[in-house]
PDB file of C-alpha atoms in Angstrom:
ATOM      1  CA  UNK A   1      -0.034  -0.077  -0.002  1.00  0.00           C
ATOM      2  CA  UNK A   2       1.210   3.444  -0.849  1.00  0.00           C
ATOM      3  CA  UNK A   3       2.370   5.952   1.824  1.00  0.00           C
ATOM      4  CA  UNK A   4      -0.348   8.472   2.199  1.00  0.00           C
ATOM      5  CA  UNK A   5       0.578  12.280   2.383  1.00  0.00           C
ATOM      6  CA  UNK A   6      -0.902  12.639   5.876  1.00  0.00           C
ATOM      7  CA  UNK A   7       1.191   9.683   7.024  1.00  0.00           C
ATOM      8  CA  UNK A   8       4.289  11.183   5.586  1.00  0.00           C
ATOM      9  CA  UNK A   9       3.549  14.509   7.213  1.00  0.00           C
ATOM     10  CA  UNK A  10       2.828  12.930  10.571  1.00  0.00           C
ATOM     11  CA  UNK A  11       6.095  10.899  10.420  1.00  0.00           C
ATOM     12  CA  UNK A  12       8.104  13.939   9.673  1.00  0.00           C
ATOM     13  CA  UNK A  13       6.473  15.940  12.515  1.00  0.00           C
ATOM     14  CA  UNK A  14       7.034  13.191  14.929  1.00  0.00           C
ATOM     15  CA  UNK A  15      10.630  12.625  14.025  1.00  0.00           C
ATOM     16  CA  UNK A  16      11.160  16.373  14.482  1.00  0.00           C
ATOM     17  CA  UNK A  17       9.577  16.385  17.903  1.00  0.00           C
ATOM     18  CA  UNK A  18      11.315  13.329  19.104  1.00  0.00           C
ATOM     19  CA  UNK A  19      14.747  14.667  17.887  1.00  0.00           C
ATOM     20  CA  UNK A  20      14.136  17.686  20.086  1.00  0.00           C
ATOM     21  CA  UNK A  21      13.294  15.518  22.957  1.00  0.00           C
ATOM     22  CA  UNK A  22       9.901  17.075  23.343  1.00  0.00           C
ATOM     23  CA  UNK A  23       6.665  15.572  24.479  1.00  0.00           C
ATOM     24  CA  UNK A  24       3.354  15.667  22.718  1.00  0.00           C
ATOM     25  CA  UNK A  25       1.987  17.769  25.639  1.00  0.00           C
ATOM     26  CA  UNK A  26       4.795  20.467  25.137  1.00  0.00           C
ATOM     27  CA  UNK A  27       4.193  20.756  21.420  1.00  0.00           C
ATOM     28  CA  UNK A  28       0.438  20.599  21.715  1.00  0.00           C
ATOM     29  CA  UNK A  29       0.444  23.448  24.351  1.00  0.00           C
ATOM     30  CA  UNK A  30       2.826  25.552  22.286  1.00  0.00           C
ATOM     31  CA  UNK A  31       0.857  25.020  19.075  1.00  0.00           C
ATOM     32  CA  UNK A  32      -2.452  25.563  20.817  1.00  0.00           C
ATOM     33  CA  UNK A  33      -3.956  22.265  19.692  1.00  0.00           C
ATOM     34  CA  UNK A  34      -5.345  19.415  21.632  1.00  0.00           C
ATOM     35  CA  UNK A  35      -2.883  16.718  22.508  1.00  0.00           C
ATOM     36  CA  UNK A  36      -5.242  14.086  21.034  1.00  0.00           C
ATOM     37  CA  UNK A  37      -5.543  15.788  17.813  1.00  0.00           C
ATOM     38  CA  UNK A  38      -1.643  16.334  17.470  1.00  0.00           C
ATOM     39  CA  UNK A  39      -1.316  12.709  18.318  1.00  0.00           C
ATOM     40  CA  UNK A  40      -3.713  11.746  15.502  1.00  0.00           C
ATOM     41  CA  UNK A  41      -1.919  13.970  12.994  1.00  0.00           C
ATOM     42  CA  UNK A  42       1.459  12.430  13.917  1.00  0.00           C
ATOM     43  CA  UNK A  43      -0.023   8.903  13.377  1.00  0.00           C
ATOM     44  CA  UNK A  44      -1.481   9.985  10.087  1.00  0.00           C
ATOM     45  CA  UNK A  45      -4.955   9.556  11.145  1.00  0.00           C
ATOM     46  CA  UNK A  46      -6.002  13.084  10.607  1.00  0.00           C
ATOM     47  CA  UNK A  47      -5.356  15.431   7.759  1.00  0.00           C
ATOM     48  CA  UNK A  48      -4.081  18.695   9.154  1.00  0.00           C
ATOM     49  CA  UNK A  49      -5.000  22.079   7.604  1.00  0.00           C
ATOM     50  CA  UNK A  50      -2.298  24.321   6.530  1.00  0.00           C
ATOM     51  CA  UNK A  51      -2.921  26.637   9.380  1.00  0.00           C
ATOM     52  CA  UNK A  52      -2.550  23.685  11.901  1.00  0.00           C
ATOM     53  CA  UNK A  53       0.647  22.527  10.207  1.00  0.00           C
ATOM     54  CA  UNK A  54       1.948  26.142  10.413  1.00  0.00           C
ATOM     55  CA  UNK A  55       1.128  26.271  14.094  1.00  0.00           C
ATOM     56  CA  UNK A  56       2.835  22.875  14.748  1.00  0.00           C
ATOM     57  CA  UNK A  57       5.953  23.891  12.841  1.00  0.00           C
ATOM     58  CA  UNK A  58       6.163  27.108  14.734  1.00  0.00           C
ATOM     59  CA  UNK A  59       5.843  25.114  17.913  1.00  0.00           C
ATOM     60  CA  UNK A  60       8.600  22.909  16.826  1.00  0.00           C
ATOM     61  CA  UNK A  61      10.575  25.936  15.605  1.00  0.00           C
ATOM     62  CA  UNK A  62      11.081  24.353  12.193  1.00  0.00           C
ATOM     63  CA  UNK A  63      10.014  25.923   8.842  1.00  0.00           C
ATOM     64  CA  UNK A  64       7.121  24.316   7.141  1.00  0.00           C
ATOM     65  CA  UNK A  65       9.088  24.199   4.076  1.00  0.00           C
ATOM     66  CA  UNK A  66      11.684  21.915   5.795  1.00  0.00           C
ATOM     67  CA  UNK A  67       8.882  19.561   6.870  1.00  0.00           C
ATOM     68  CA  UNK A  68       7.532  19.482   3.274  1.00  0.00           C
ATOM     69  CA  UNK A  69      10.929  18.774   1.743  1.00  0.00           C
ATOM     70  CA  UNK A  70      11.240  15.820   4.157  1.00  0.00           C
ATOM     71  CA  UNK A  71       7.878  14.685   3.184  1.00  0.00           C
ATOM     72  CA  UNK A  72       8.690  14.947  -0.481  1.00  0.00           C
ATOM     73  CA  UNK A  73      11.726  12.907  -0.041  1.00  0.00           C
ATOM     74  CA  UNK A  74       9.920  10.295   1.868  1.00  0.00           C
ATOM     75  CA  UNK A  75       7.323   9.938  -0.802  1.00  0.00           C
ATOM     76  CA  UNK A  76       9.843   9.943  -3.633  1.00  0.00           C
ATOM     77  CA  UNK A  77      11.861   7.299  -1.922  1.00  0.00           C
ATOM     78  CA  UNK A  78       8.813   5.089  -1.748  1.00  0.00           C
ATOM     79  CA  UNK A  79       7.688   5.669  -5.305  1.00  0.00           C
ATOM     80  CA  UNK A  80      11.315   5.265  -6.567  1.00  0.00           C
ATOM     81  CA  UNK A  81      11.649   1.872  -4.979  1.00  0.00           C
ATOM     82  CA  UNK A  82       8.247   0.817  -6.369  1.00  0.00           C
ATOM     83  CA  UNK A  83       9.073   2.277  -9.870  1.00  0.00           C
ATOM     84  CA  UNK A  84      12.384   0.432  -9.798  1.00  0.00           C
ATOM     85  CA  UNK A  85      10.667  -2.898  -9.048  1.00  0.00           C
ATOM     86  CA  UNK A  86       8.285  -2.296 -11.873  1.00  0.00           C
ATOM     87  CA  UNK A  87      11.066  -1.345 -14.291  1.00  0.00           C
ATOM     88  CA  UNK A  88      13.141  -4.371 -13.176  1.00  0.00           C
ATOM     89  CA  UNK A  89      10.276  -6.646 -13.845  1.00  0.00           C
ATOM     90  CA  UNK A  90       9.600  -5.141 -17.283  1.00  0.00           C
ATOM     91  CA  UNK A  91      13.248  -5.319 -18.244  1.00  0.00           C
ATOM     92  CA  UNK A  92      13.446  -9.012 -17.119  1.00  0.00           C
ATOM     93  CA  UNK A  93      10.374 -10.028 -18.850  1.00  0.00           C
ATOM     94  CA  UNK A  94      11.119  -8.035 -22.057  1.00  0.00           C
ATOM     95  CA  UNK A  95      12.460 -10.150 -25.033  1.00  0.00           C
ATOM     96  CA  UNK A  96      16.098  -9.541 -25.919  1.00  0.00           C
ATOM     97  CA  UNK A  97      15.219  -8.591 -29.426  1.00  0.00           C
ATOM     98  CA  UNK A  98      13.583  -5.379 -28.200  1.00  0.00           C
ATOM     99  CA  UNK A  99      17.151  -3.884 -27.386  1.00  0.00           C
ATOM    100  CA  UNK A 100      18.197  -3.492 -31.009  1.00  0.00           C
ATOM    101  CA  UNK A 101      21.076  -1.187 -32.050  1.00  0.00           C
ATOM    102  CA  UNK A 102      20.039   2.300 -32.591  1.00  0.00           C
ATOM    103  CA  UNK A 103      17.068   2.003 -30.408  1.00  0.00           C
ATOM    104  CA  UNK A 104      16.329   4.623 -27.829  1.00  0.00           C
ATOM    105  CA  UNK A 105      16.957   2.828 -24.526  1.00  0.00           C
ATOM    106  CA  UNK A 106      18.262   4.299 -21.199  1.00  0.00           C
ATOM    107  CA  UNK A 107      20.385   2.311 -18.850  1.00  0.00           C
ATOM    108  CA  UNK A 108      18.537   1.310 -15.705  1.00  0.00           C
ATOM    109  CA  UNK A 109      21.072   2.972 -13.486  1.00  0.00           C
ATOM    110  CA  UNK A 110      20.769   6.375 -15.159  1.00  0.00           C
ATOM    111  CA  UNK A 111      19.726   9.146 -12.765  1.00  0.00           C
ATOM    112  CA  UNK A 112      17.990  12.346 -13.877  1.00  0.00           C
ATOM    113  CA  UNK A 113      18.553  15.438 -11.727  1.00  0.00           C
ATOM    114  CA  UNK A 114      15.914  18.180 -11.934  1.00  0.00           C
ATOM    115  CA  UNK A 115      17.245  21.390 -10.404  1.00  0.00           C
ATOM    116  CA  UNK A 116      15.130  23.302  -7.871  1.00  0.00           C
ATOM    117  CA  UNK A 117      13.420  26.501  -8.883  1.00  0.00           C
ATOM    118  CA  UNK A 118      15.522  29.608  -8.585  1.00  0.00           C
ATOM    119  CA  UNK A 119      13.213  30.913  -5.857  1.00  0.00           C
ATOM    120  CA  UNK A 120      13.968  27.940  -3.641  1.00  0.00           C
ATOM    121  CA  UNK A 121      17.682  28.258  -4.056  1.00  0.00           C
ATOM    122  CA  UNK A 122      17.576  32.034  -3.276  1.00  0.00           C
ATOM    123  CA  UNK A 123      15.625  31.241  -0.056  1.00  0.00           C
ATOM    124  CA  UNK A 124      18.193  28.784   1.070  1.00  0.00           C
TER     125      UNK A 124
END
């Protein structure tokens, strides 16, 4: 089953909180959100609004953009592994005749790097 966005956000928030050695109670008080709701967000059970995410990130003293980058990496790692399995299966089951000279094929270990937008680089 695919990792849901709310689960990835919750994982990132929990990792951040635990790395700061803070309790749910401390963060929930600081973010002005109920302890139970924060717990549900961290466990990926509730979909937090952008306002709530901003409040939690403020309480954790971490930019929301850092959390979203972490989430993006988590989601891409999972989809990359799944995609690699699919590609490996396709390559293994493809007949050898399909790789003829002059055909447009890309090696399986080729990596494509997409640069970040200039705005993101300027902010960093």
